[in-house]
Short mmCIF file of C-alpha atoms in Angstrom, two decimals:
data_model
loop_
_atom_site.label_atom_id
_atom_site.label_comp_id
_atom_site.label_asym_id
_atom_site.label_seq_id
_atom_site.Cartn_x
_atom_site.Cartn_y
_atom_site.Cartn_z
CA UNK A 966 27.95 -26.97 29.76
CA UNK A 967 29.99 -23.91 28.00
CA UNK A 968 28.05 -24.46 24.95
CA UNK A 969 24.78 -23.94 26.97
CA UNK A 970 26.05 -20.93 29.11
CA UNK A 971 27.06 -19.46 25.41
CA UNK A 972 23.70 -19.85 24.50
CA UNK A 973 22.33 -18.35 27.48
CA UNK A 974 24.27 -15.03 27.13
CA UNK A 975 23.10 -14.74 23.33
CA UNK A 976 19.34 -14.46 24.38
CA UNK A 977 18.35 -11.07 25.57
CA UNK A 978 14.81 -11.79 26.77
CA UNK A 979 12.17 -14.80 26.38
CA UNK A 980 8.80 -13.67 27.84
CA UNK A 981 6.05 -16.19 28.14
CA UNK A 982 2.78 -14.88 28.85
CA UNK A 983 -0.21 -16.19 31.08
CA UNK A 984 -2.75 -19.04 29.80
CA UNK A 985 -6.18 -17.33 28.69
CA UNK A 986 -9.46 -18.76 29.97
CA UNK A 987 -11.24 -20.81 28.17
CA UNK A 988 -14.61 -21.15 26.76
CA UNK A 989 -16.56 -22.68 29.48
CA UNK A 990 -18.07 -26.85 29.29
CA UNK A 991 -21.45 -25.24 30.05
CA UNK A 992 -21.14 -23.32 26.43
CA UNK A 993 -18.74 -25.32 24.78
CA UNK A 994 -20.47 -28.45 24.83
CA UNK A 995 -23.24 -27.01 22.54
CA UNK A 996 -21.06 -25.79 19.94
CA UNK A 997 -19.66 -28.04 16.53
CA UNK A 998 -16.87 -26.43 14.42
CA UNK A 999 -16.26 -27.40 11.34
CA UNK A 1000 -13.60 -26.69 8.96
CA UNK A 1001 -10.19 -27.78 7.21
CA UNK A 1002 -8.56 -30.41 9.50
CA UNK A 1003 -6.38 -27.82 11.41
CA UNK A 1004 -3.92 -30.94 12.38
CA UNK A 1005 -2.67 -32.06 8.86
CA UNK A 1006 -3.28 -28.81 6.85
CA UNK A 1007 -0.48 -25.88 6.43
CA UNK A 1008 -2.05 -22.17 5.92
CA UNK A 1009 -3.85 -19.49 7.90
CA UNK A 1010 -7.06 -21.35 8.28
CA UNK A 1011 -5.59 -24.16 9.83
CA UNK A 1012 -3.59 -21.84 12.26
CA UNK A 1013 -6.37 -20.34 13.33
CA UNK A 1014 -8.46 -23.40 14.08
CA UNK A 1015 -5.36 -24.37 16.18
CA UNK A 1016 -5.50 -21.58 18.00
CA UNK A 1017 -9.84 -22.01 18.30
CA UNK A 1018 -8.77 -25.82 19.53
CA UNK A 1019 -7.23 -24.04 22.96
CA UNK A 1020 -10.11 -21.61 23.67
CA UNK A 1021 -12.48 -23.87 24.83
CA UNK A 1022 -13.07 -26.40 27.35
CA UNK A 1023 -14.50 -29.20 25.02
CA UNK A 1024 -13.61 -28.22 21.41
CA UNK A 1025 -15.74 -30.51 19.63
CA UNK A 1026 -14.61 -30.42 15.74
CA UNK A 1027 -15.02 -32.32 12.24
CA UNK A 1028 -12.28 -31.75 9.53
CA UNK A 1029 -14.07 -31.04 6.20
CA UNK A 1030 -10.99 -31.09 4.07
CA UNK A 1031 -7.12 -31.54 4.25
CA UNK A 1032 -3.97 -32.48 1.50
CA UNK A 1033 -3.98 -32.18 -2.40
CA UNK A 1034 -5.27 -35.49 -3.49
CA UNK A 1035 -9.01 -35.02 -4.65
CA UNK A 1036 -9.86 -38.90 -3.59
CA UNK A 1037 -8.67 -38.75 -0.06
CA UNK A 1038 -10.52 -34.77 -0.01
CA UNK A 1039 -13.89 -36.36 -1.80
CA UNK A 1040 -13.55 -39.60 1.32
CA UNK A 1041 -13.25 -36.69 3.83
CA UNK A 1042 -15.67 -34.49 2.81
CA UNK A 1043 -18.42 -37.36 2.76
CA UNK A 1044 -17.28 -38.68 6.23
CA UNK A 1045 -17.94 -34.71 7.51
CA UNK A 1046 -21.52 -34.86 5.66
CA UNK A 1047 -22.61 -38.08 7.37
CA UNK A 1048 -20.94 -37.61 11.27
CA UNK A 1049 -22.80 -34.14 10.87
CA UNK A 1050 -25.66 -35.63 10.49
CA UNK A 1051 -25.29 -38.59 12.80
CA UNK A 1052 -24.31 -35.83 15.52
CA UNK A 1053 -27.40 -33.35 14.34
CA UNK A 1054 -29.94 -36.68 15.33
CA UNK A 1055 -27.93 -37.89 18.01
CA UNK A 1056 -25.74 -35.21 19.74
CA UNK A 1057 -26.37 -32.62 22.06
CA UNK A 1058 -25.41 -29.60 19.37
CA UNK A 1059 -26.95 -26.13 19.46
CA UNK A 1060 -24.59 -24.34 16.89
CA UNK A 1061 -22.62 -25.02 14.22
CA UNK A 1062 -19.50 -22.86 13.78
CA UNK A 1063 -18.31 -23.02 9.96
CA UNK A 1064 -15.57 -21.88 9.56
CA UNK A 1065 -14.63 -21.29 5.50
CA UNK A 1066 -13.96 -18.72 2.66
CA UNK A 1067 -15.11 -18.10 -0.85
CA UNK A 1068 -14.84 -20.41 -4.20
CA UNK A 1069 -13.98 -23.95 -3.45
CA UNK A 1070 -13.91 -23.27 0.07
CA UNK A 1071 -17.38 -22.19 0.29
CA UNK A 1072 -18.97 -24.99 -2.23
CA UNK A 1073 -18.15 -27.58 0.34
CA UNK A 1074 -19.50 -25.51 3.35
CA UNK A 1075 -23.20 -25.17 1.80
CA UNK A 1076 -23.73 -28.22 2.27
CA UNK A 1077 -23.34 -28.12 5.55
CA UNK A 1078 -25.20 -24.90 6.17
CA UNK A 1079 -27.80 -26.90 4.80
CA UNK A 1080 -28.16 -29.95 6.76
CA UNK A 1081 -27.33 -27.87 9.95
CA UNK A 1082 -30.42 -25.81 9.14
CA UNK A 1083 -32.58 -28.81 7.82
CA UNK A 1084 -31.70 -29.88 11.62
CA UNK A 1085 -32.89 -26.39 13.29
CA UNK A 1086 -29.66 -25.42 14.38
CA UNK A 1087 -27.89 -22.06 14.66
CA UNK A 1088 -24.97 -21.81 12.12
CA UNK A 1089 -22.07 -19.53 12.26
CA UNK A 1090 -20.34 -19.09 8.90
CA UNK A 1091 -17.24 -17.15 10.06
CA UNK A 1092 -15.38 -16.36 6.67
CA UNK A 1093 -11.69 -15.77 6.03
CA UNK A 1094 -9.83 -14.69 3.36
CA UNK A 1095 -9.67 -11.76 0.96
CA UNK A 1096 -11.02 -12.85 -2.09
CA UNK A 1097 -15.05 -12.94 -1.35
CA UNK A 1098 -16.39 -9.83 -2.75
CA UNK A 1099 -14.93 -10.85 -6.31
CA UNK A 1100 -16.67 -14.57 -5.43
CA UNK A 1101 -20.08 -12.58 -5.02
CA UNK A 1102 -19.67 -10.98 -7.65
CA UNK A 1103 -19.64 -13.34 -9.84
CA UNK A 1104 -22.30 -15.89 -8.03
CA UNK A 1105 -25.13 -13.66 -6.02
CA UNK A 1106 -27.98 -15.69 -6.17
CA UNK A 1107 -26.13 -18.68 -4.74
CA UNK A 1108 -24.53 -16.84 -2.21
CA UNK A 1109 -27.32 -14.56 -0.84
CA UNK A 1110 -29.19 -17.80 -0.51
CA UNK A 1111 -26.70 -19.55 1.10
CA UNK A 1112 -25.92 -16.23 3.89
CA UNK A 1113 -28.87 -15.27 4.28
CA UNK A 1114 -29.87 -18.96 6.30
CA UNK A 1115 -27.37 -18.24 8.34
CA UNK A 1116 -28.07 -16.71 12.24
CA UNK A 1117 -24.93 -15.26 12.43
CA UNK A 1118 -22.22 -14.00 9.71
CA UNK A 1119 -18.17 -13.38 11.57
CA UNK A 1120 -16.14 -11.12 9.75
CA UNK A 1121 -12.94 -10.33 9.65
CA UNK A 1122 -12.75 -6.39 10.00
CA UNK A 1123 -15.14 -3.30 9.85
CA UNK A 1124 -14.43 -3.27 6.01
CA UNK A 1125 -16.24 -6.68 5.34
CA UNK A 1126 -18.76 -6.05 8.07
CA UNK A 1127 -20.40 -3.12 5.76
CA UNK A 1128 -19.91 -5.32 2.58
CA UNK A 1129 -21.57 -8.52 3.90
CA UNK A 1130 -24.47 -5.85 6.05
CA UNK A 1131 -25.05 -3.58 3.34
CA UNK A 1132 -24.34 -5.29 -0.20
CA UNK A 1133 -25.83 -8.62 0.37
CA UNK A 1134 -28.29 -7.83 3.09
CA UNK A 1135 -26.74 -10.09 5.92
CA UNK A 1136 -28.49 -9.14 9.16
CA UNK A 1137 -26.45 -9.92 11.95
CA UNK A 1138 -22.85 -9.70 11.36
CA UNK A 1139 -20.29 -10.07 14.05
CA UNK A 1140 -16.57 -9.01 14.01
CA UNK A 1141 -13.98 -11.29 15.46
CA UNK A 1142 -10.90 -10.31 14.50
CA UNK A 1143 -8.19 -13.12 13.68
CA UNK A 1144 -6.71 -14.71 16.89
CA UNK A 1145 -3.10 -14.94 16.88
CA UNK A 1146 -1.14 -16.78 19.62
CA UNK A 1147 0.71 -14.43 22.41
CA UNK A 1148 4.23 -13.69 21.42
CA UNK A 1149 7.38 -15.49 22.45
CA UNK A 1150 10.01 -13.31 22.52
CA UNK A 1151 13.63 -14.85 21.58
CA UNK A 1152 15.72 -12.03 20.75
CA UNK A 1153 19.35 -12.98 19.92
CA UNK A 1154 22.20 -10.64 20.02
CA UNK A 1155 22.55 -9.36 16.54
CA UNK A 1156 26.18 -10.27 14.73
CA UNK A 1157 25.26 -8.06 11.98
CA UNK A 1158 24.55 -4.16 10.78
CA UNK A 1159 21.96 -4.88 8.23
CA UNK A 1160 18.26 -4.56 8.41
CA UNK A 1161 16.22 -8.46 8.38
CA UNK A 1162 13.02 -8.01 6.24
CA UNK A 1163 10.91 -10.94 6.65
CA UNK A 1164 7.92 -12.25 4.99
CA UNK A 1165 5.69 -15.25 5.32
CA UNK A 1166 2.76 -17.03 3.66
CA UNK A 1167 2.03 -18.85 0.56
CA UNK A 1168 4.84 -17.71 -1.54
CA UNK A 1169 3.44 -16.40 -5.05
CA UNK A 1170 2.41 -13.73 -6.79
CA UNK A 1171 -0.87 -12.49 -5.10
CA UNK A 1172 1.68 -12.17 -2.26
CA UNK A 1173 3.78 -10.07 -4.02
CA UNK A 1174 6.81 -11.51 -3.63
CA UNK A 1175 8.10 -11.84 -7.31
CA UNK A 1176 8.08 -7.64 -7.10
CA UNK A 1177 9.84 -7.73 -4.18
CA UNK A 1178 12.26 -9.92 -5.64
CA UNK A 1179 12.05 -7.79 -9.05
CA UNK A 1180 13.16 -4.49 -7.14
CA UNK A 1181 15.73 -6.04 -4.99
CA UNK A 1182 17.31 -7.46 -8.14
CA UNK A 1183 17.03 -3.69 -10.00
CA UNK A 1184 18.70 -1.99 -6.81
CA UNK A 1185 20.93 -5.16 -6.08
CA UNK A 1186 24.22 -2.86 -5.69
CA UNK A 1187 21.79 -0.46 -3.22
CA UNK A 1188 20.65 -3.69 -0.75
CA UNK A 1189 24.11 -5.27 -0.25
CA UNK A 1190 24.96 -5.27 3.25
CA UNK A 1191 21.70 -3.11 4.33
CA UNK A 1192 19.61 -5.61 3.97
CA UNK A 1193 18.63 -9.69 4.62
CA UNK A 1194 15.39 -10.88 3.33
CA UNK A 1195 13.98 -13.70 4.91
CA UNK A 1196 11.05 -16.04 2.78
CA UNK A 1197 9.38 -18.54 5.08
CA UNK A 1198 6.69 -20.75 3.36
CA UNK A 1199 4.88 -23.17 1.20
CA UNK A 1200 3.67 -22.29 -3.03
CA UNK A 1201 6.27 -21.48 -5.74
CA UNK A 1202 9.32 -22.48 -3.72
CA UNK A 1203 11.40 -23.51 -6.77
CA UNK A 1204 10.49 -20.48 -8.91
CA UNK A 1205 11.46 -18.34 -6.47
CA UNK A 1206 14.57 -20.25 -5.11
CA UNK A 1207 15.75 -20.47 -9.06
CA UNK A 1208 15.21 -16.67 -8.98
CA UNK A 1209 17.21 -16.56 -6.17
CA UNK A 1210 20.35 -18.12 -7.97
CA UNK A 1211 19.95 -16.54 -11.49
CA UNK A 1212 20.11 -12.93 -10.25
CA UNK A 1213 22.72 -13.94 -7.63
CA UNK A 1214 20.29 -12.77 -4.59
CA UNK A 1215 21.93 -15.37 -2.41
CA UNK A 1216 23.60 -12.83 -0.12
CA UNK A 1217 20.43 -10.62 0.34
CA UNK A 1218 17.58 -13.07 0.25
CA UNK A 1219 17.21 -16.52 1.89
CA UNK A 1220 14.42 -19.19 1.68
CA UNK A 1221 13.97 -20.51 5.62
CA UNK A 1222 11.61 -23.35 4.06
CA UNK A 1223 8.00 -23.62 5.97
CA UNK A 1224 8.23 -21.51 9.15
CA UNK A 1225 6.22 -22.61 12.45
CA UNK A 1226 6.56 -22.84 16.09
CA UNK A 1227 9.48 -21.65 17.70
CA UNK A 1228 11.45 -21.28 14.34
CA UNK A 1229 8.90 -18.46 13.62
CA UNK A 1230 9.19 -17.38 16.89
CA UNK A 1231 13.36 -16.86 16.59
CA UNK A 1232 12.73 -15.07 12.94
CA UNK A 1233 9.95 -12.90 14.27
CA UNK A 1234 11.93 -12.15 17.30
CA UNK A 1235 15.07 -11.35 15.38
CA UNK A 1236 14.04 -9.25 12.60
CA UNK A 1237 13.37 -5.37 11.83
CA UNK A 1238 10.60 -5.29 9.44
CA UNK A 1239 7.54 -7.42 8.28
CA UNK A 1240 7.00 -6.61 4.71
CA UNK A 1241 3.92 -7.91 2.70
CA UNK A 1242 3.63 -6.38 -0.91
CA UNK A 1243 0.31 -8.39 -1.31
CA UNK A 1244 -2.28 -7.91 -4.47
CA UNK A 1245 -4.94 -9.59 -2.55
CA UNK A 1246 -5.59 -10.23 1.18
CA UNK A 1247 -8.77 -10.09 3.52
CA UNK A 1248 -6.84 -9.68 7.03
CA UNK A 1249 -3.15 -11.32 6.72
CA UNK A 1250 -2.92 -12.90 10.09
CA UNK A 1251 0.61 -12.75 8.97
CA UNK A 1252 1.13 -9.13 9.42
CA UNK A 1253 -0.91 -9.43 13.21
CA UNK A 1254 1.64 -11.79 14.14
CA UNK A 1255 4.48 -9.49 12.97
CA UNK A 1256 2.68 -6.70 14.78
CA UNK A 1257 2.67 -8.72 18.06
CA UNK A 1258 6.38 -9.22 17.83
CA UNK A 1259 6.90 -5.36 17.63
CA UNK A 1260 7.53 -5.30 13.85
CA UNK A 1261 6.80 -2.31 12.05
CA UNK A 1262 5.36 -3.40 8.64
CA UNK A 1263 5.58 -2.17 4.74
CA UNK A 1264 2.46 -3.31 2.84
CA UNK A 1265 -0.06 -2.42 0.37
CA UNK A 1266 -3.43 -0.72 0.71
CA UNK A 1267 -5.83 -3.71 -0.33
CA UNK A 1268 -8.50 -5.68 1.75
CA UNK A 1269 -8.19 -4.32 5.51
CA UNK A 1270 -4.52 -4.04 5.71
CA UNK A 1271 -5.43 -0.26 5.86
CA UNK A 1272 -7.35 -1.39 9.30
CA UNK A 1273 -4.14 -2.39 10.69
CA UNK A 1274 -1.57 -0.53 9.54
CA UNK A 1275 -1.39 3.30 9.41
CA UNK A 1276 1.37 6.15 9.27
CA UNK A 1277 2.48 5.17 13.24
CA UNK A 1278 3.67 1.41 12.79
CA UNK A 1279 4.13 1.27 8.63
CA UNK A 1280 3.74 2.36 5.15
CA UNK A 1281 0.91 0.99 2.55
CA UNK A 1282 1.51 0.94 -0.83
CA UNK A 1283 -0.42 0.50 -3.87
CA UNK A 1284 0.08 -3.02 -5.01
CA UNK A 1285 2.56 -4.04 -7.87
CA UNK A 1286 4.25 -0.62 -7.55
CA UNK A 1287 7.69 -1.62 -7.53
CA UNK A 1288 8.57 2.44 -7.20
CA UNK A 1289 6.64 2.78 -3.95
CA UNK A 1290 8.23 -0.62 -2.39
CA UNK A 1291 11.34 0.72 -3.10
CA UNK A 1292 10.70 3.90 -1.69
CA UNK A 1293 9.12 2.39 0.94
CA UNK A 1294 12.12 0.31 1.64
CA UNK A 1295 14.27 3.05 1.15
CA UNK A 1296 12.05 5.31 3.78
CA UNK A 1297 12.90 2.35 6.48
CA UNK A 1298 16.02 2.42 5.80
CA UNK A 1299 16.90 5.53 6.57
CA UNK A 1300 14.91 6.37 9.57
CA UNK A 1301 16.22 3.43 11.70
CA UNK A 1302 15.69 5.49 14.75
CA UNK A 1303 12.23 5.57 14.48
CA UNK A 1304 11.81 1.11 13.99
CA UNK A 1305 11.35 1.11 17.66
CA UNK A 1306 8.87 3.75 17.99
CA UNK A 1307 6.73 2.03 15.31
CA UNK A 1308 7.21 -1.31 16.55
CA UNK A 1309 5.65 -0.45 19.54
CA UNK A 1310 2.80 1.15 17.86
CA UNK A 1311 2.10 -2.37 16.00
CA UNK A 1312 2.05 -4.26 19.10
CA UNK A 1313 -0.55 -1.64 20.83
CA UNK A 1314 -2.60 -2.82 17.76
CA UNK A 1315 -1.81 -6.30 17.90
CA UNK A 1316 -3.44 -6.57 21.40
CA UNK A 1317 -7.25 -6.63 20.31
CA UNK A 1318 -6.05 -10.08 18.50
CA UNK A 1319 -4.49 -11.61 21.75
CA UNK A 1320 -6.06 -14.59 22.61
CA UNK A 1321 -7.58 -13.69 25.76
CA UNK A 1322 -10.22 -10.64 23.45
CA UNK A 1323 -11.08 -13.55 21.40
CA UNK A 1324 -12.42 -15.73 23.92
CA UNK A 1325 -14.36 -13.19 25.66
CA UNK A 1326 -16.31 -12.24 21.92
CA UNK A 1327 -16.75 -15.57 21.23
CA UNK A 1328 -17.99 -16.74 24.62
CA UNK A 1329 -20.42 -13.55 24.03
CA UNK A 1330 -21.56 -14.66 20.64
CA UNK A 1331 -22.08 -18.45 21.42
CA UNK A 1332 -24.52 -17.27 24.73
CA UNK A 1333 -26.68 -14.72 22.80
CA UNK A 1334 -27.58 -17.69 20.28
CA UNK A 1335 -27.77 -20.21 23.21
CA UNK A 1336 -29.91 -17.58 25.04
CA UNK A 1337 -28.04 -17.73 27.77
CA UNK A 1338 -27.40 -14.71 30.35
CA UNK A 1339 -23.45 -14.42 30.85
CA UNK A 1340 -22.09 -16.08 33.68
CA UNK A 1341 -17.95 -14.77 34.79
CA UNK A 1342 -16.21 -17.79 34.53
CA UNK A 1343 -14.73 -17.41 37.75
CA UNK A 1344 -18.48 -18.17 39.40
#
């Protein structure tokens, strides 16, 4: 149809890229994860379980948690406790892969480290999020006792490698960085002039977002018609939408609603600049997937953002320094020449998080606790 041919002519390039092996039956078969029920829950844990579900060959899971209502979470949490233990007697598990953070998070997972351990088995507790050293902090004895039965400890990044090796005395602690799905490129031919900031996440304060907001507002005559803001996700929609309206923001900054699938693939694609002014973070998957779509990123030098992002693909700032952002911003916008350059840089970066790197570290991990020599899967 003409409508279709139109359509054709506005995209520039869509590049799919090849399926990654997966985690072999032989391996996979001995291997439980547990964790938030990746299938009904919204947030970065549940994406990356996703993402987990297509690395291996038999993914063999129990959800230990999903919604907001604490009777259906109690009835969920109790049915994980009992099939664990029904598939401890009965099942042909090696290793338990928990996969949790700190607080809340990490109160339901003892348990669990427990009864896998009561049961002789090995037990991963791969943690994610940023907010664990303040968590230790404030509860050491639980916590060392709790790490310290575990066989293996995954990190996020170098940063929490030395914190979890060296402060609370974990002895083997493995890095796997934070898989991210391989970019779909869906760039559409640009009707515009201005620069398309986006950000994603749980929309709040620890994000940053009300300063962002804040210093578009004070430097709202500045931003018209150089720049679009584009908010994708779940938390303090209304606030932020009402903020929207009272300062009359309309024209810079939109609200996409939640942002998945290919509708984060088309904003990804189509913008200039991932910007995260974040006050806490461990390793924003986030900003990885804005790397891998070639995004040069503005964000703030907390947790191991500092890991990814560096003078060649971005600028850190300190966080709630509305000065910086706006310098930052201000820096981006007028070296527009260089967004290219940078972008580039990010996705050289973004690589080490491609699905394919993850699957070979975890396939690595899961045979030195099975004892197993490594086999290529192509034997």
């Amino acid at each position: 149809s003409a409508a279709s041919d139109v359509y054709k002519r506005q995209i520039r390039t869509i590049t799919y890229l090849p399926t990654v092996l997966m985690i072999p039956q032989f391996i996979s078969k001995h291997v439980l994860t547990i964790g938030s029920d990746y299938k009904k829950t919204q947030g970065g844990i549940a994406q990356i379980l996703s993402s987990y579900s297509k690395l291996f060959e038999q993914f063999n899971f129990i959800p230990t948690t999903f919604g907001n209502n604490k009777m259906i979470k109690a009835g969920v949490m109790l049915t994980a406790l009992i099939r664990v233990i029904v598939q401890s007697i009965f099942g042909n598990y090696k290793i338990i892969h928990i996969h949790g953070a700190s607080y809340n998070s990490f109160k339901r997972k003892k348990y669990f480290i427990h009864l896998a351990k009561f049961f002789h088995k090995k037990v991963i507790y791969h943690i994610h999020g940023g907010g664990f050293e303040e968590f230790y902090n404030q509860n050491k004895k639980e916590v060392k006792n709790v790490l310290l039965k575990c066989d293996t400890i995954v990190v996020l990044s170098d940063y929490w490698k030395f914190f979890f090796t060296n402060e609370i005395g974990c002895k083997q602690v493995v890095i796997i960085r934070n898989i991210i799905e391989n970019p779909i490129f869906q760039k559409v031919q640009k009707k515009d002039s201005v620069l398309h900031f986006v950000l994603l996440g749980l929309l709040g304060k620890n994000k940053g977002v009300y300063d962002l907001l804040e210093e578009i507002k004070d430097h709202k005559e500045f931003y018209q018609h150089k720049i679009k803001l584009h908010l994708g996700g779940n938390g303090e929609v209304e606030n932020i939408q009402s903020f929207i309206r009272q300062h009359d923001l309309s024209e810079i900054v939109t609200y996409e609603g939640w942002v998945s699938g290919q509708k984060k693939q088309e904003l990804l694609s189509n913008a200039d600049v991932y910007i995260l002014p974040s006050y806490k973070e461990g390793m924003p998957l986030s900003i990885i997937e804005a790397m891998s779509y070639k995004l040069p990123i503005i964000s703030t030098l907390i947790g191991s953002i500092p890991e990814l992002v560096d003078s060649t693909n971005g600028i850190l700032i300190p966080p709630g320094d509305k000065k910086s952002l706006h310098c930052a911003n201000v820096k981006i916008l007028n070296n527009k020449d260089k967004l290219k350059q940078m972008g580039l840089a990010s996705y050289q970066k973004a690589q080490n998080y491609f699905p394919e790197n993850i699957e070979e570290t975890l396939t690595k991990l899961y045979s030195s606790l099975l004892n197993l020599s490594l086999i290529h899967i192509s034997e």
